[in-house]
Coordinates of C-alpha atoms in Angstrom, one line a residue:
M1 CA 0.1 0.0 0.0
A2 CA 1.6 3.4 -1.1
D3 CA 1.7 6.0 1.6
V4 CA -1.1 8.3 1.3
L5 CA 0.9 11.5 3.0
K6 CA 3.6 11.6 0.4
K7 CA 3.1 12.4 -3.2
V8 CA 3.6 9.7 -6.1
P9 CA 7.0 11.0 -7.7
V10 CA 7.1 12.4 -10.9
R11 CA 9.5 11.3 -13.4
E12 CA 12.2 13.8 -14.7
Q13 CA 15.4 13.9 -17.0
D14 CA 18.5 13.3 -15.2
P15 CA 19.9 16.8 -14.5
K16 CA 23.2 16.2 -16.2
V17 CA 21.6 15.0 -19.3
R18 CA 18.9 17.9 -19.8
A19 CA 21.8 20.4 -18.6
T20 CA 22.9 19.8 -22.3
N21 CA 19.4 19.8 -23.7
F22 CA 16.2 21.6 -24.3
D23 CA 14.0 18.7 -24.0
E24 CA 11.3 18.9 -21.5
V25 CA 12.6 18.5 -18.0
C26 CA 9.4 17.0 -16.5
L27 CA 8.3 13.9 -18.0
G28 CA 4.8 13.8 -16.0
Y29 CA 2.9 11.1 -14.7
N30 CA 1.4 8.1 -16.9
K31 CA -2.1 7.1 -16.5
E32 CA -1.5 4.6 -13.6
E33 CA 0.8 7.0 -11.6
A34 CA -2.2 9.7 -12.1
I35 CA -4.8 7.3 -10.9
E36 CA -2.5 6.3 -7.9
E37 CA -2.3 10.2 -6.9
A38 CA -5.5 10.9 -7.9
N39 CA -6.7 8.2 -5.0
R40 CA -4.7 10.4 -2.4
C41 CA -7.3 12.9 -2.6
I42 CA -9.9 13.1 0.4
G43 CA -12.7 15.1 -2.3
C44 CA -13.2 17.7 0.6
K45 CA -16.8 19.2 0.3
N46 CA -15.8 22.7 1.0
A47 CA -12.5 22.6 -1.3
K48 CA -10.0 24.7 -0.3
C49 CA -8.1 24.1 -3.5
M50 CA -10.7 25.7 -5.7
Q51 CA -10.3 28.9 -3.5
G52 CA -6.7 29.0 -4.5
C53 CA -7.2 28.5 -8.0
P54 CA -7.6 31.9 -10.2
V55 CA -10.0 30.1 -13.0
S56 CA -12.0 28.2 -10.4
I57 CA -11.3 25.0 -11.8
N58 CA -13.3 22.0 -10.1
I59 CA -10.6 20.3 -8.6
P60 CA -12.3 17.6 -7.1
A61 CA -14.7 16.8 -9.6
F62 CA -11.7 16.3 -12.3
I63 CA -9.8 14.4 -9.6
A64 CA -12.7 12.3 -8.8
Q65 CA -12.8 11.4 -12.6
V66 CA -9.6 10.6 -12.8
K67 CA -9.7 8.4 -9.6
E68 CA -12.2 6.0 -11.6
G69 CA -9.8 6.1 -15.1
N70 CA -12.7 8.7 -16.8
I71 CA -10.1 10.9 -18.3
E72 CA -12.0 12.2 -20.9
E73 CA -14.6 13.4 -18.5
A74 CA -11.7 15.1 -16.4
Y75 CA -11.0 17.0 -19.2
K76 CA -14.5 18.1 -19.6
V77 CA -14.7 19.3 -16.0
I78 CA -11.3 21.3 -16.5
S79 CA -12.3 22.6 -20.0
E80 CA -15.5 24.2 -18.3
S81 CA -13.2 26.6 -16.2
S82 CA -9.8 26.8 -18.3
A83 CA -8.9 27.4 -21.9
L84 CA -4.9 26.3 -21.3
P85 CA -5.1 23.1 -18.9
A86 CA -1.6 21.6 -20.5
I87 CA 0.0 24.7 -20.2
C88 CA -1.4 25.7 -16.5
G89 CA -0.4 22.3 -15.3
R90 CA 3.3 23.1 -16.1
V91 CA 3.9 26.9 -15.3
C92 CA 1.3 27.5 -12.7
P93 CA 2.7 28.3 -9.2
Q94 CA 0.4 25.7 -7.6
E95 CA 2.4 25.1 -4.4
S96 CA 1.1 28.9 -3.5
Q97 CA -2.2 28.4 -5.1
C98 CA -4.4 25.3 -5.2
E99 CA -2.0 23.0 -3.6
G100 CA -1.1 25.5 -1.2
K101 CA -4.5 25.3 0.3
C102 CA -5.1 21.7 -0.1
I103 CA -6.3 19.8 3.4
R104 CA -4.2 16.8 2.7
G105 CA -0.9 19.2 2.6
I106 CA -1.6 20.0 6.2
K107 CA -0.3 16.8 7.8
G108 CA 1.4 15.4 4.5
E109 CA 2.3 16.4 1.0
A110 CA -0.2 18.1 -0.8
I111 CA -2.2 16.5 -3.9
S112 CA -0.1 17.1 -7.2
I113 CA -2.8 19.1 -8.7
G114 CA -0.8 20.5 -11.4
K115 CA 0.9 17.3 -12.5
L116 CA -2.7 15.6 -12.5
E117 CA -4.1 18.6 -14.7
R118 CA -1.2 18.6 -17.0
F119 CA -1.7 14.6 -17.1
V120 CA -5.3 15.0 -18.6
A121 CA -4.6 17.9 -20.7
D122 CA -1.9 15.6 -22.5
W123 CA -4.1 12.4 -22.6
A124 CA -6.5 14.6 -24.1
R125 CA -4.6 15.8 -26.8
E126 CA -2.9 12.8 -27.6
N127 CA -6.4 11.1 -27.9
G128 CA -7.8 14.0 -30.3
I129 CA -10.2 15.2 -27.7
K130 CA -11.2 18.8 -28.3
P131 CA -13.4 21.5 -26.1
T132 CA -17.0 21.6 -27.9
A133 CA -17.6 24.8 -30.1
P134 CA -21.2 26.3 -29.2
A135 CA -23.9 25.5 -31.8
Q136 CA -24.8 29.1 -32.6
K137 CA -23.4 32.7 -32.8
N138 CA -25.2 35.5 -31.0
G139 CA -24.4 38.0 -33.4
H140 CA -21.8 40.3 -31.3
K141 CA -18.2 41.0 -32.4
V142 CA -15.3 41.5 -29.9
A143 CA -11.8 42.0 -30.6
V144 CA -8.8 40.7 -28.2
I145 CA -5.7 42.3 -28.5
G146 CA -2.8 39.9 -27.7
S147 CA -2.6 36.0 -27.5
G148 CA -1.1 35.5 -24.9
P149 CA -2.7 33.7 -21.9
S150 CA -5.2 36.5 -20.7
G151 CA -6.1 37.1 -24.3
L152 CA -6.8 33.3 -25.2
T153 CA -8.8 32.6 -21.9
C154 CA -10.9 35.6 -22.6
A155 CA -11.4 34.8 -26.3
G156 CA -12.2 30.7 -25.6
D157 CA -14.7 32.3 -22.9
L158 CA -16.2 34.4 -25.3
A159 CA -16.4 32.1 -28.4
K160 CA -17.9 29.4 -25.9
L161 CA -20.7 31.8 -25.0
G162 CA -21.6 32.7 -28.9
Y163 CA -19.4 35.5 -29.6
D164 CA -17.9 36.4 -32.8
V165 CA -14.0 36.7 -31.2
T166 CA -10.7 38.0 -33.2
I167 CA -7.6 38.2 -31.5
F168 CA -4.9 40.5 -32.8
E169 CA -1.3 39.4 -32.1
A170 CA 1.8 41.6 -33.0
L171 CA 4.1 38.9 -33.5
H172 CA 4.4 36.1 -36.1
K173 CA 3.0 33.5 -34.0
A174 CA 0.2 33.3 -31.4
G175 CA 1.0 32.6 -27.8
G176 CA 2.4 35.8 -26.4
V177 CA 4.7 35.3 -23.4
L178 CA 4.2 31.3 -23.9
V179 CA 6.2 31.4 -27.1
Y180 CA 8.7 34.0 -26.4
G181 CA 9.3 34.2 -22.7
I182 CA 8.9 30.5 -21.5
P183 CA 11.7 28.0 -22.6
E184 CA 11.2 24.9 -24.4
F185 CA 12.3 22.7 -21.7
R186 CA 9.7 24.0 -19.3
L187 CA 6.7 24.5 -22.0
P188 CA 7.3 22.8 -25.1
K189 CA 6.1 25.1 -28.0
D190 CA 4.9 22.6 -31.0
A191 CA 3.5 19.8 -28.7
V192 CA 1.7 21.9 -26.0
V193 CA 1.6 25.6 -26.7
E194 CA 0.4 25.4 -30.7
K195 CA -1.9 22.5 -29.6
E196 CA -3.7 24.7 -26.8
V197 CA -3.9 27.8 -29.4
E198 CA -5.6 25.1 -31.8
N199 CA -8.0 24.2 -29.2
V200 CA -8.9 27.8 -28.6
K201 CA -9.4 28.2 -32.4
S202 CA -11.4 25.5 -32.7
L203 CA -14.1 27.4 -30.5
G204 CA -14.6 29.6 -33.5
V205 CA -11.9 32.2 -32.7
K206 CA -9.9 34.1 -35.5
I207 CA -6.3 35.0 -35.1
E208 CA -4.7 37.6 -36.8
T209 CA -0.9 37.9 -36.8
N210 CA 1.4 40.6 -37.2
V211 CA -0.9 43.4 -36.6
V212 CA 0.4 45.8 -34.0
I213 CA -2.5 47.7 -32.4
G214 CA -1.3 51.5 -32.1
K215 CA 0.5 51.0 -35.4
S216 CA -1.2 49.0 -37.8
T217 CA -4.6 50.0 -36.5
T218 CA -6.1 51.4 -33.2
V219 CA -8.4 50.5 -30.6
D220 CA -10.7 53.8 -32.0
A221 CA -10.5 52.3 -35.2
L222 CA -11.3 48.7 -34.2
M223 CA -14.6 50.0 -32.8
D224 CA -15.5 53.0 -35.0
E225 CA -14.4 51.5 -38.2
E226 CA -14.6 47.6 -38.2
G227 CA -17.6 47.0 -36.2
F228 CA -16.4 45.5 -32.6
E229 CA -18.6 46.5 -29.8
A230 CA -16.3 45.8 -27.2
V231 CA -12.3 45.1 -27.1
F232 CA -10.3 43.5 -24.6
I233 CA -6.5 44.5 -24.4
G234 CA -4.4 41.7 -23.1
S235 CA -1.2 42.8 -24.5
G236 CA 1.2 42.0 -21.6
A237 CA 4.1 43.3 -20.0
G238 CA 7.0 43.4 -22.7
L239 CA 9.1 46.5 -21.8
P240 CA 12.1 45.4 -19.9
M241 CA 13.6 47.5 -16.9
F242 CA 17.2 48.2 -16.3
M243 CA 19.0 49.2 -13.2
G244 CA 20.8 52.3 -14.3
I245 CA 24.3 51.4 -13.4
P246 CA 27.4 52.5 -14.9
G247 CA 28.4 50.2 -17.9
E248 CA 24.8 49.1 -18.5
N249 CA 25.0 49.9 -22.4
A250 CA 27.9 47.7 -23.1
N251 CA 27.9 44.7 -25.5
G252 CA 27.1 41.8 -23.9
V253 CA 24.5 42.9 -21.7
F254 CA 21.0 41.9 -22.6
S255 CA 17.6 41.9 -21.0
A256 CA 16.4 38.6 -20.1
N257 CA 12.9 39.4 -22.5
E258 CA 15.6 39.8 -25.5
F259 CA 17.7 36.7 -24.8
L260 CA 14.8 34.7 -24.4
T261 CA 12.9 35.7 -27.2
R262 CA 15.7 35.3 -29.4
N263 CA 16.0 31.6 -27.9
N264 CA 12.4 30.5 -27.4
L265 CA 10.4 32.3 -30.3
M266 CA 13.3 32.5 -32.7
K267 CA 14.9 29.2 -32.3
A268 CA 18.3 30.3 -31.8
F269 CA 19.3 27.3 -29.6
R270 CA 18.7 25.1 -32.7
E271 CA 21.2 24.0 -35.6
D272 CA 18.7 24.7 -38.4
Y273 CA 18.1 28.3 -37.2
D274 CA 20.5 31.3 -37.7
T275 CA 19.1 33.6 -34.9
P276 CA 22.2 35.0 -33.3
I277 CA 22.3 35.0 -29.7
A278 CA 25.0 35.3 -27.2
R279 CA 26.5 32.1 -25.9
G280 CA 28.6 33.5 -23.1
K281 CA 31.4 31.7 -21.4
K282 CA 30.6 33.5 -18.2
V283 CA 27.2 34.7 -17.4
A284 CA 25.4 36.6 -14.8
V285 CA 21.7 36.8 -14.6
V286 CA 20.8 39.5 -12.3
G287 CA 17.5 39.1 -10.4
G288 CA 15.7 36.0 -8.5
G289 CA 12.2 35.4 -10.3
N290 CA 10.7 32.9 -12.8
V291 CA 12.3 34.8 -15.8
A292 CA 15.8 34.9 -14.2
M293 CA 15.7 31.3 -13.5
D294 CA 14.7 30.7 -17.3
A295 CA 17.3 32.8 -18.6
A296 CA 20.0 31.3 -16.3
R297 CA 19.0 27.8 -17.3
T298 CA 19.0 28.7 -21.0
A299 CA 22.5 30.4 -20.7
L300 CA 24.1 26.9 -19.1
R301 CA 22.2 25.3 -21.9
L302 CA 24.1 27.4 -24.5
G303 CA 27.5 26.6 -22.8
G304 CA 28.0 29.0 -20.1
E305 CA 29.2 28.9 -16.2
V306 CA 26.3 31.1 -15.0
H307 CA 25.7 32.8 -11.7
I308 CA 22.4 34.1 -10.6
V309 CA 23.0 37.5 -8.8
Y310 CA 20.4 38.4 -6.5
R311 CA 20.4 41.0 -3.4
R312 CA 18.4 39.3 -1.3
S313 CA 18.6 35.6 0.7
E314 CA 17.2 32.2 -0.6
A315 CA 13.9 32.6 1.3
E316 CA 12.9 35.7 -0.6
L317 CA 13.5 34.5 -3.9
P318 CA 10.5 35.2 -5.8
A319 CA 11.0 32.4 -8.3
R320 CA 8.8 28.8 -7.7
V321 CA 10.9 26.6 -5.3
E322 CA 10.7 23.9 -8.1
E323 CA 12.5 25.9 -10.5
V324 CA 15.2 26.8 -8.0
H325 CA 15.7 23.3 -7.5
H326 CA 16.0 22.6 -10.9
A327 CA 18.5 25.4 -11.4
K328 CA 20.5 24.1 -8.5
E329 CA 20.7 20.6 -9.9
E330 CA 21.9 21.6 -13.3
G331 CA 24.7 23.5 -11.6
I332 CA 23.8 27.0 -11.5
I333 CA 25.7 29.0 -9.1
F334 CA 23.4 31.2 -6.6
D335 CA 25.2 34.7 -5.5
L336 CA 22.7 35.8 -3.3
L337 CA 22.9 38.7 -0.9
T338 CA 25.0 40.3 -3.7
N339 CA 23.7 43.7 -5.8
P340 CA 25.5 44.9 -8.7
K341 CA 27.3 48.3 -8.9
E342 CA 29.0 48.5 -12.2
I343 CA 29.5 46.6 -15.4
L344 CA 33.1 46.6 -16.2
V345 CA 33.5 47.1 -19.8
D346 CA 36.9 46.5 -21.7
E347 CA 38.6 49.3 -24.5
N348 CA 36.4 47.5 -27.1
G349 CA 33.2 48.5 -25.3
W350 CA 32.6 44.5 -24.5
V351 CA 31.5 43.5 -20.7
K352 CA 34.6 42.1 -19.0
G353 CA 32.8 41.9 -15.5
M354 CA 30.9 43.0 -12.8
R355 CA 31.6 45.3 -9.4
C356 CA 29.4 43.9 -6.9
I357 CA 28.9 44.4 -3.2
R358 CA 27.6 42.1 -0.6
M359 CA 24.3 42.7 1.5
E360 CA 22.5 41.8 4.8
L361 CA 19.0 42.1 5.2
G362 CA 17.7 44.6 7.3
E363 CA 14.0 45.8 8.7
P364 CA 11.1 44.6 6.3
D365 CA 9.9 47.2 3.5
A366 CA 6.6 48.1 2.2
S367 CA 6.6 44.7 0.4
G368 CA 6.8 42.7 3.6
R369 CA 10.5 41.7 2.7
R370 CA 13.2 42.4 4.8
R371 CA 15.3 45.3 3.2
P372 CA 18.7 44.7 1.9
V373 CA 21.2 46.7 3.1
E374 CA 24.9 47.1 1.8
V375 CA 27.7 45.8 3.9
P376 CA 30.6 48.5 4.0
G377 CA 34.1 47.2 2.3
S378 CA 32.6 44.2 0.7
E379 CA 32.8 45.1 -2.6
F380 CA 34.2 42.2 -5.3
E381 CA 34.4 41.6 -9.0
L382 CA 33.1 38.9 -10.9
E383 CA 34.6 37.9 -14.2
L384 CA 32.0 37.8 -17.0
D385 CA 31.4 38.4 -20.7
T386 CA 27.8 38.5 -20.6
V387 CA 25.1 40.1 -18.2
I388 CA 21.3 39.3 -18.4
M389 CA 19.4 41.9 -16.7
S390 CA 16.0 40.1 -15.2
L391 CA 14.5 42.9 -12.9
G392 CA 11.2 42.9 -14.3
T393 CA 8.9 44.4 -17.2
S394 CA 6.4 47.4 -17.6
P395 CA 3.5 47.7 -20.4
N396 CA 4.6 48.8 -24.0
P397 CA 3.1 52.4 -23.8
L398 CA 1.9 52.1 -27.4
I399 CA -1.5 51.0 -27.0
S400 CA -2.3 53.5 -24.1
S401 CA -0.6 56.5 -26.1
T402 CA -2.9 55.9 -29.0
T403 CA -6.4 55.3 -27.4
I404 CA -8.2 58.3 -26.4
G405 CA -9.7 58.1 -23.0
L406 CA -8.0 55.1 -21.5
D407 CA -6.5 55.6 -18.1
I408 CA -2.8 54.6 -17.0
N409 CA -1.3 54.6 -13.8
K410 CA 2.2 56.1 -13.1
R411 CA 3.8 52.6 -14.1
K412 CA 1.9 52.9 -17.5
C413 CA -0.3 50.0 -16.6
I414 CA -3.7 50.2 -17.9
I415 CA -6.3 51.0 -14.9
A416 CA -9.3 48.4 -14.8
D417 CA -11.6 47.0 -12.7
E418 CA -10.5 43.9 -11.0
E419 CA -14.0 42.1 -10.9
T420 CA -14.8 42.9 -14.6
G421 CA -11.8 44.1 -16.7
K422 CA -13.8 47.6 -17.3
T423 CA -11.3 50.4 -17.9
S424 CA -12.3 54.1 -18.2
K425 CA -13.3 53.8 -22.1
E426 CA -16.9 52.4 -22.5
G427 CA -16.7 48.7 -24.1
V428 CA -12.7 48.6 -23.3
Y429 CA -11.7 45.8 -21.1
A430 CA -8.2 44.9 -20.2
G431 CA -6.5 42.3 -18.2
G432 CA -3.2 40.4 -17.4
D433 CA 0.3 41.8 -17.1
A434 CA -1.1 45.0 -19.4
V435 CA -2.8 46.0 -16.1
T436 CA -0.7 44.6 -13.2
G437 CA 2.7 44.8 -14.8
A438 CA 4.5 41.4 -14.9
A439 CA 2.9 38.4 -13.0
T440 CA 2.1 34.7 -13.6
V441 CA 0.5 33.0 -16.2
I442 CA -2.5 32.1 -14.4
L443 CA -3.2 35.4 -12.9
A444 CA -3.4 36.8 -16.4
M445 CA -5.9 33.8 -17.4
G446 CA -8.1 34.6 -14.6
A447 CA -8.3 38.4 -15.4
G448 CA -9.2 37.4 -19.1
K449 CA -11.9 35.3 -17.5
A450 CA -13.1 38.1 -15.5
A451 CA -13.1 40.3 -18.6
A452 CA -15.2 37.7 -20.7
K453 CA -17.9 37.8 -18.0
G454 CA -17.7 41.8 -17.9
I455 CA -17.8 42.1 -21.6
H456 CA -20.6 39.1 -21.8
E457 CA -22.8 41.2 -19.3
F458 CA -22.1 45.0 -21.2
L459 CA -23.3 43.5 -24.3
S460 CA -26.0 41.5 -22.9
N461 CA -27.3 44.8 -21.5
K462 CA -26.8 46.6 -25.0
D463 CA -29.6 43.8 -26.3
K464 CA -32.1 44.8 -23.6

């Protein structure tokens, strides 16, 4: 009899092997393992796990179907709430959401809800099961800007309600941050992302790529000239932040955004693509979030010795525990309580190192985390040829600056109601990173879901 207090272990590629390839690290459950893990679930009546899920998946109901081996039924339950289950099962921070609230986790280990969701979605894909399209259209046209997690979710939910939905994507490929931001070894593009996008299209959603709203056309033109009655802005946050330290303009300094986009969307890691990318021998990634881990693990696979430079301690790292664990296993060096002061540049304008200072933690700041304070006289130099800045991103102001009557805050984020996605401009809704600044895939999906509900209410009232 298996120990019900412990998770069924999930198979992974060996760290030494995977550090040299871009294949998926986590191999997921097979059917027997999934059923065994599902049987650990006690099927709470007042399920706390659902309260932790931003898109309110009926977790006990789908797990109950897995227990019985009814995987298609489990997929139907998940599909009622989520348009992207194979993605969420891989990249959601379950430990702080559904699994963080799991009752089983009080005395033992929480149920592997994410791994079960991933198994169900992968099984459905492998067996050709797709979400069901609505029987008829309701005659209303809605435009969605951006094909990332919030846009795909909003579009999928509206399509299920019978709306005629068109997504406008600035890049040449749909998926937003899912294709340009998250590496192949965490989220396979062809096998997973593309198939989830196809599922949204199978609901009747149209996707137009290479359309830059604010350049190709505007929000006002979509509404006034093209007959869209509502617009959802899910354009993400693609504008990288920098530290403003000396030497930051040197050759060999990149934003994590550019570095990852070259590798993930433009396939620089593949021999059959000629996308140029920095293959640094000694690389520092400045930052401690999931994007920093992604950039560091990518640089490692491209042949570098890689350091994560972060000004707080491990307890404050914002990245998921699983990502930090994987990075350490693969050989990433963590220089914690360390802050860059200057990027050192050689006579030809290339990075040759970074001057850093040791930090210690003082009193908590406004975020509740202890504020890092410099340790006097503790400066030292790291010898480097590449620096990747992973300090967060903010929304590109292109859409807000070309849309009349759309209010933004001082961080250039669109101001929108959390419950409905409603903005200051009638008929225009927004959600995801364009509203919050850089956050998680699942929170963006939650915002897309809320906005779909808001748009549905708005257009239903117009019909009365």
